[in-house]
C-alpha cells in the first residue's frame, strides 16, 4: 500500500508500451469523467446525505469504478469508521467488518490510513496486500483488485475518506490519483458548504421562531396572531363568514409572582398553556399575547359557538394548578369580540376582545361579549393610570381628613387621612375608581408613600400650630406585603421628629385575612414603634376570634354597613352591640363608622361605643381646614 504523497509515481523500469500508454490514458479519461460529473453533482446538491449518495453513484456509474464508499471518522475508543454511503455493494457489508482508522488491523486499509494520515492512499493489489486479508474473500466476490482512498478535509480537520475500488490490480497511477484527489477536495468543499447553509437555515428558523413564538410556552406570540388574524379576516371576507377572537387573562398572576416567585408564575402559565392547547382544534390558533394573557382565534364561527368555547375554556381552567407543591386557583377572565361586527382590523379586534375581558365576572360565567363603549372605558382607564402616576410624582393629589370624636366627652380625638384626586379634565375622581387603578398599574406603593409623606407633614404642621391630633393612614393588603414599609415609617418619624402618638395606622379586616401570618408580623413591627393600630371595616373579613385576640391592635372600627341601618334593623343593632362587647372584652376601643344622624349617635352612646366617625360629625375635608372645623365643633 502506497502513501502517494511520500513517493514518486510512474513506471521506473523503462519506456512504457503502447498498451500501457493506452491504459494510462483510459484511466485519466475515467478520472476526468468522474471529476466532471462530480462537479455537476456538487452544483445541484442541497442535502449532505444526498450529495454523498450521488457522488458514490457518479464514481461507479459514470467513472466506471467497481465500487465507491464514503466513511466518516468517529472519535470513539475504537476509532470507528462510520460508513455514510456506498454504491457497488451493500453498506451493511462494510459495517459487518468493523473498519477503523486506528494504526492496526482493519485500520490499515486505504480508507483508515487516509483518515489517520490525511494523505491519499492506494492499495495496489487487494488479493495480496496483508492489510486486506479480512476483506479478501469479499473483494473476490465483488470483483475488486485495487483500491484508493482520499481524505476529506473540512474546516482544517479530516472528516473522513472517499474510498473506491477498481477491477484491475495496480489501477491508480499518479495522474489519476491527482484528479481523484481534486474530486475528494471538491466533495469536502461541498460538504462544508452544505453544512454552512444548514447552519444558516437553522439560524433563520431560530430567528423566525423567536419572532413568531413565545419562548416560555412555545405558543405563537402576538405578532404571529395578528398576521394570522389578517389572513383569516381576508378569507372570511371572501367567503362572507364571521370569526371570533377570545382574549383570556390569568387573574392574580402578579400576586402569585410576588408570593411564590417568578419561576412559579412561569410554571402556572406553562400548565395553563398546555391545557388550552389540548382544547383547541387544528384550524384554531392559540397564542400567548401578553405576560399573563392568551388569545384564541376561532375561524368561520358564530357568537353562539364563541360563547360555548368560552364556557368550555373556563371549565377547563377552573381546576387548581399545582405550582411549587401548592394547589393554585388561577381564575381566568375571557373577553369575546367578533369579525366583522365588532372590528374589521386585527389590532382593533384584539383591543375589543381585551376590553370585553375586563368586563368578565365569575358570577357571569367568567366571560363577556364586547359591547359598544367597553373599549372607550378601557381606554379611559389606561389614560387615567398614566395621569395618576403623573399626579403622584408631581404631588398633585389632595390630603383630606375626616374627624373622629370621643362619644362620651364629645371631644375631637383625631382624624382619618384620606386621599383625593382632582383631575384637570375630569374633575374630582372618586377613590373607589382610582384606588383600583393604582392597584392595576402597580402604583399602590407610590400612592402609600405619598399618603405617608403628606400625613407626617400635616401632623408636623398641626403640632407646630399647637394642635396635637393623631392622623390615621390606611394600608392595603399590598402594603402589608411590602418588606420596606416599617423602615420607611421609622425614617419618617426621624425626619419629622413627631411622637408616635400622633400617627395611627388602619388596616382592613379583609386585608389582614389575605395573609394572616405576614400581617401579624407587620402589625407587631408597627406596634413596636409606639403607634396605635385599627382594624378597619370590621365584620366584613371573617376573621376568627382566635386570630383577633393575637393582633396587637388598639381599636376596632365597625363597618358602616352595620352602623347606618342599626336604628331601623334589629339584626344590625345586634351586630353592632355584639361587636362593641367583643372589643371591650379584648381590651380594645370601638369606633363606629357611618354615623349620620343624632339617632345613630344616641344609640351608640347607649351601647358604650367609644368613638364616632361620619357625616353627622363632618364630611371629609381638606386637611388645612381641620383646625378651623375643630374650633367650630367645640
Tab-separated table of N, CA and C in Angstrom, residues 183-259:
chain	number	residue	atom	x	y	z
A	183	UNK	N	-11.197	15.633	-6.906
A	183	UNK	CA	-12.598	15.292	-6.697
A	183	UNK	C	-12.922	15.231	-5.202
A	184	UNK	N	-12.017	14.596	-4.418
A	184	UNK	CA	-12.229	14.482	-2.976
A	184	UNK	C	-12.238	15.866	-2.320
A	185	UNK	N	-11.327	16.738	-2.789
A	185	UNK	CA	-11.293	18.096	-2.236
A	185	UNK	C	-12.586	18.846	-2.564
A	186	UNK	N	-13.073	18.656	-3.792
A	186	UNK	CA	-14.333	19.292	-4.175
A	186	UNK	C	-15.491	18.762	-3.319
A	187	UNK	N	-15.480	17.457	-3.075
A	187	UNK	CA	-16.523	16.859	-2.248
A	187	UNK	C	-16.478	17.432	-0.829
A	188	UNK	N	-15.253	17.535	-0.290
A	188	UNK	CA	-15.106	18.099	1.059
A	188	UNK	C	-15.623	19.539	1.102
A	189	UNK	N	-15.319	20.307	0.047
A	189	UNK	CA	-15.813	21.690	-0.028
A	189	UNK	C	-17.344	21.698	-0.080
A	190	UNK	N	-17.916	20.769	-0.859
A	190	UNK	CA	-19.370	20.690	-0.962
A	190	UNK	C	-20.005	20.351	0.377
A	191	UNK	N	-19.379	19.426	1.115
A	191	UNK	CA	-19.900	19.071	2.449
A	191	UNK	C	-19.865	20.293	3.368
A	192	UNK	N	-18.714	20.988	3.372
A	192	UNK	CA	-18.572	22.169	4.230
A	192	UNK	C	-19.599	23.241	3.861
A	193	UNK	N	-19.789	23.429	2.558
A	193	UNK	CA	-20.733	24.451	2.105
A	193	UNK	C	-22.164	24.099	2.504
A	194	UNK	N	-22.533	22.819	2.361
A	194	UNK	CA	-23.874	22.403	2.744
A	194	UNK	C	-24.088	22.551	4.249
A	195	UNK	N	-23.042	22.288	5.017
A	195	UNK	CA	-23.180	22.432	6.470
A	195	UNK	C	-23.347	23.903	6.862
A	196	UNK	N	-22.624	24.767	6.163
A	196	UNK	CA	-22.784	26.196	6.424
A	196	UNK	C	-24.204	26.638	6.081
A	197	UNK	N	-24.694	26.153	4.937
A	197	UNK	CA	-26.051	26.505	4.536
A	197	UNK	C	-27.077	25.967	5.533
A	198	UNK	N	-26.816	24.768	6.059
A	198	UNK	CA	-27.723	24.190	7.043
A	198	UNK	C	-27.723	25.006	8.333
A	199	UNK	N	-26.529	25.463	8.732
A	199	UNK	CA	-26.447	26.319	9.924
A	199	UNK	C	-27.212	27.616	9.710
A	200	UNK	N	-27.094	28.153	8.482
A	200	UNK	CA	-27.840	29.380	8.173
A	200	UNK	C	-29.343	29.130	8.229
A	201	UNK	N	-29.777	27.973	7.695
A	201	UNK	CA	-31.200	27.638	7.743
A	201	UNK	C	-31.674	27.493	9.186
A	202	UNK	N	-30.846	26.835	9.990
A	202	UNK	CA	-31.213	26.662	11.396
A	202	UNK	C	-31.280	28.009	12.108
A	203	UNK	N	-30.310	28.881	11.793
A	203	UNK	CA	-30.311	30.216	12.403
A	203	UNK	C	-31.550	30.998	11.984
A	204	UNK	N	-31.892	30.903	10.702
A	204	UNK	CA	-33.081	31.603	10.208
A	204	UNK	C	-34.340	31.052	10.867
A	205	UNK	N	-34.364	29.720	11.036
A	205	UNK	CA	-35.523	29.114	11.690
A	205	UNK	C	-35.607	29.562	13.144
A	206	UNK	N	-34.453	29.670	13.797
A	206	UNK	CA	-34.432	30.129	15.186
A	206	UNK	C	-34.907	31.568	15.285
A	207	UNK	N	-34.422	32.409	14.361
A	207	UNK	CA	-34.838	33.812	14.352
A	207	UNK	C	-36.341	33.921	14.097
A	208	UNK	N	-36.814	33.100	13.158
A	208	UNK	CA	-38.257	33.120	12.868
A	208	UNK	C	-39.052	32.669	14.076
A	209	UNK	N	-38.541	31.670	14.766
A	209	UNK	CA	-39.257	31.176	15.948
A	209	UNK	C	-39.270	32.230	17.045
A	210	UNK	N	-38.130	32.893	17.228
A	210	UNK	CA	-38.075	33.955	18.233
A	210	UNK	C	-39.031	35.091	17.882
A	211	UNK	N	-39.171	35.336	16.569
A	211	UNK	CA	-40.029	36.433	16.124
A	211	UNK	C	-41.501	36.088	16.225
A	212	UNK	N	-41.841	34.820	16.089
A	212	UNK	CA	-43.244	34.443	15.995
A	212	UNK	C	-43.736	33.523	17.109
A	213	UNK	N	-42.837	33.062	17.983
A	213	UNK	CA	-43.259	32.139	19.034
A	213	UNK	C	-42.749	32.599	20.393
A	214	UNK	N	-43.499	32.267	21.412
A	214	UNK	CA	-43.165	32.641	22.782
A	214	UNK	C	-42.215	31.600	23.368
A	215	UNK	N	-41.109	32.063	23.929
A	215	UNK	CA	-40.109	31.145	24.461
A	215	UNK	C	-40.561	30.391	25.692
A	216	UNK	N	-41.487	30.956	26.484
A	216	UNK	CA	-41.916	30.306	27.724
A	216	UNK	C	-42.895	29.175	27.464
A	217	UNK	N	-43.940	29.444	26.691
A	217	UNK	CA	-44.995	28.448	26.480
A	217	UNK	C	-44.828	27.659	25.189
A	218	UNK	N	-43.994	28.172	24.260
A	218	UNK	CA	-43.867	27.530	22.956
A	218	UNK	C	-45.021	27.846	22.025
A	219	UNK	N	-45.950	28.672	22.465
A	219	UNK	CA	-47.114	29.028	21.643
A	219	UNK	C	-46.785	30.190	20.715
A	220	UNK	N	-47.557	30.356	19.642
A	220	UNK	CA	-47.407	31.564	18.823
A	220	UNK	C	-47.568	32.815	19.682
A	221	UNK	N	-46.894	33.901	19.270
A	221	UNK	CA	-46.972	35.134	20.044
A	221	UNK	C	-47.939	36.129	19.398
A	222	UNK	N	-47.960	37.352	19.908
A	222	UNK	CA	-48.881	38.366	19.423
A	222	UNK	C	-48.653	38.670	17.937
A	223	UNK	N	-47.362	38.752	17.515
A	223	UNK	CA	-47.059	39.047	16.112
A	223	UNK	C	-47.648	37.986	15.193
A	224	UNK	N	-47.441	36.721	15.565
A	224	UNK	CA	-47.995	35.609	14.781
A	224	UNK	C	-49.512	35.709	14.723
A	225	UNK	N	-50.133	35.971	15.877
A	225	UNK	CA	-51.590	36.022	15.927
A	225	UNK	C	-52.137	37.125	15.023
A	226	UNK	N	-51.516	38.308	15.066
A	226	UNK	CA	-52.017	39.419	14.257
A	226	UNK	C	-51.899	39.109	12.765
A	227	UNK	N	-50.799	38.459	12.365
A	227	UNK	CA	-50.665	38.089	10.952
A	227	UNK	C	-51.703	37.036	10.562
A	228	UNK	N	-51.904	36.051	11.456
A	228	UNK	CA	-52.915	35.029	11.164
A	228	UNK	C	-54.317	35.642	11.143
A	229	UNK	N	-54.547	36.599	12.026
A	229	UNK	CA	-55.840	37.295	12.025
A	229	UNK	C	-56.078	38.009	10.700
A	230	UNK	N	-55.035	38.669	10.191
A	230	UNK	CA	-55.148	39.367	8.911
A	230	UNK	C	-55.527	38.396	7.804
A	231	UNK	N	-54.851	37.246	7.751
A	231	UNK	CA	-55.151	36.234	6.732
A	231	UNK	C	-56.578	35.704	6.898
A	232	UNK	N	-56.943	35.420	8.141
A	232	UNK	CA	-58.272	34.849	8.403
A	232	UNK	C	-59.380	35.842	8.077
A	233	UNK	N	-59.129	37.122	8.352
A	233	UNK	CA	-60.135	38.136	8.031
A	233	UNK	C	-60.339	38.256	6.525
A	234	UNK	N	-59.233	38.208	5.771
A	234	UNK	CA	-59.347	38.282	4.313
A	234	UNK	C	-60.136	37.093	3.771
A	235	UNK	N	-59.840	35.922	4.307
A	235	UNK	CA	-60.545	34.715	3.863
A	235	UNK	C	-62.016	34.775	4.268
A	236	UNK	N	-62.291	35.227	5.503
A	236	UNK	CA	-63.678	35.338	5.965
A	236	UNK	C	-64.462	36.335	5.119
A	237	UNK	N	-63.798	37.418	4.723
A	237	UNK	CA	-64.459	38.431	3.909
A	237	UNK	C	-64.824	37.857	2.535
A	238	UNK	N	-63.902	37.070	1.950
A	238	UNK	CA	-64.148	36.491	0.628
A	238	UNK	C	-65.312	35.505	0.655
A	239	UNK	N	-65.446	34.766	1.763
A	239	UNK	CA	-66.476	33.729	1.840
A	239	UNK	C	-67.680	34.161	2.674
A	240	UNK	N	-67.716	35.461	3.031
A	240	UNK	CA	-68.846	36.020	3.779
A	240	UNK	C	-69.084	35.231	5.069
A	241	UNK	N	-68.030	35.081	5.814
A	241	UNK	CA	-68.106	34.374	7.092
A	241	UNK	C	-67.688	35.298	8.228
A	242	UNK	N	-67.999	34.864	9.455
A	242	UNK	CA	-67.569	35.594	10.650
A	242	UNK	C	-66.468	34.798	11.342
A	243	UNK	N	-65.733	35.467	12.194
A	243	UNK	CA	-64.763	34.773	13.045
A	243	UNK	C	-64.766	35.423	14.416
A	244	UNK	N	-64.239	34.720	15.395
A	244	UNK	CA	-64.250	35.223	16.765
A	244	UNK	C	-62.847	35.195	17.345
A	245	UNK	N	-62.603	36.131	18.237
A	245	UNK	CA	-61.337	36.168	18.971
A	245	UNK	C	-61.647	36.192	20.460
A	246	UNK	N	-61.074	35.241	21.191
A	246	UNK	CA	-61.236	35.173	22.637
A	246	UNK	C	-59.947	35.657	23.294
A	247	UNK	N	-60.075	36.560	24.236
A	247	UNK	CA	-58.913	37.087	24.963
A	247	UNK	C	-59.007	36.623	26.418
A	248	UNK	N	-57.980	35.914	26.900
A	248	UNK	CA	-58.004	35.324	28.235
A	248	UNK	C	-56.942	35.980	29.112
A	249	UNK	N	-57.321	36.322	30.315
A	249	UNK	CA	-56.379	36.919	31.264
A	249	UNK	C	-56.359	36.089	32.545
A	250	UNK	N	-55.150	35.748	33.006
A	250	UNK	CA	-54.989	34.957	34.225
A	250	UNK	C	-55.031	35.911	35.420
A	251	UNK	N	-56.044	35.780	36.252
A	251	UNK	CA	-56.191	36.653	37.405
A	251	UNK	C	-55.188	36.346	38.496
A	252	UNK	N	-54.873	37.348	39.306
A	252	UNK	CA	-53.977	37.228	40.465
A	252	UNK	C	-52.581	36.768	40.083
A	253	UNK	N	-52.197	36.966	38.815
A	253	UNK	CA	-50.887	36.472	38.372
A	253	UNK	C	-49.750	37.218	39.054
A	254	UNK	N	-49.876	38.547	39.174
A	254	UNK	CA	-48.814	39.325	39.813
A	254	UNK	C	-48.672	38.933	41.283
A	255	UNK	N	-49.799	38.634	41.916
A	255	UNK	CA	-49.755	38.214	43.309
A	255	UNK	C	-49.039	36.871	43.439
A	256	UNK	N	-49.312	35.959	42.512
A	256	UNK	CA	-48.641	34.653	42.532
A	256	UNK	C	-47.142	34.836	42.335
A	257	UNK	N	-46.756	35.725	41.418
A	257	UNK	CA	-45.330	36.006	41.208
A	257	UNK	C	-44.669	36.510	42.476
A	258	UNK	N	-45.339	37.428	43.170
A	258	UNK	CA	-44.731	38.051	44.335
A	258	UNK	C	-44.669	37.099	45.528
A	259	UNK	N	-45.704	36.297	45.686
A	259	UNK	CA	-45.756	35.410	46.847
A	259	UNK	C	-44.933	34.144	46.629
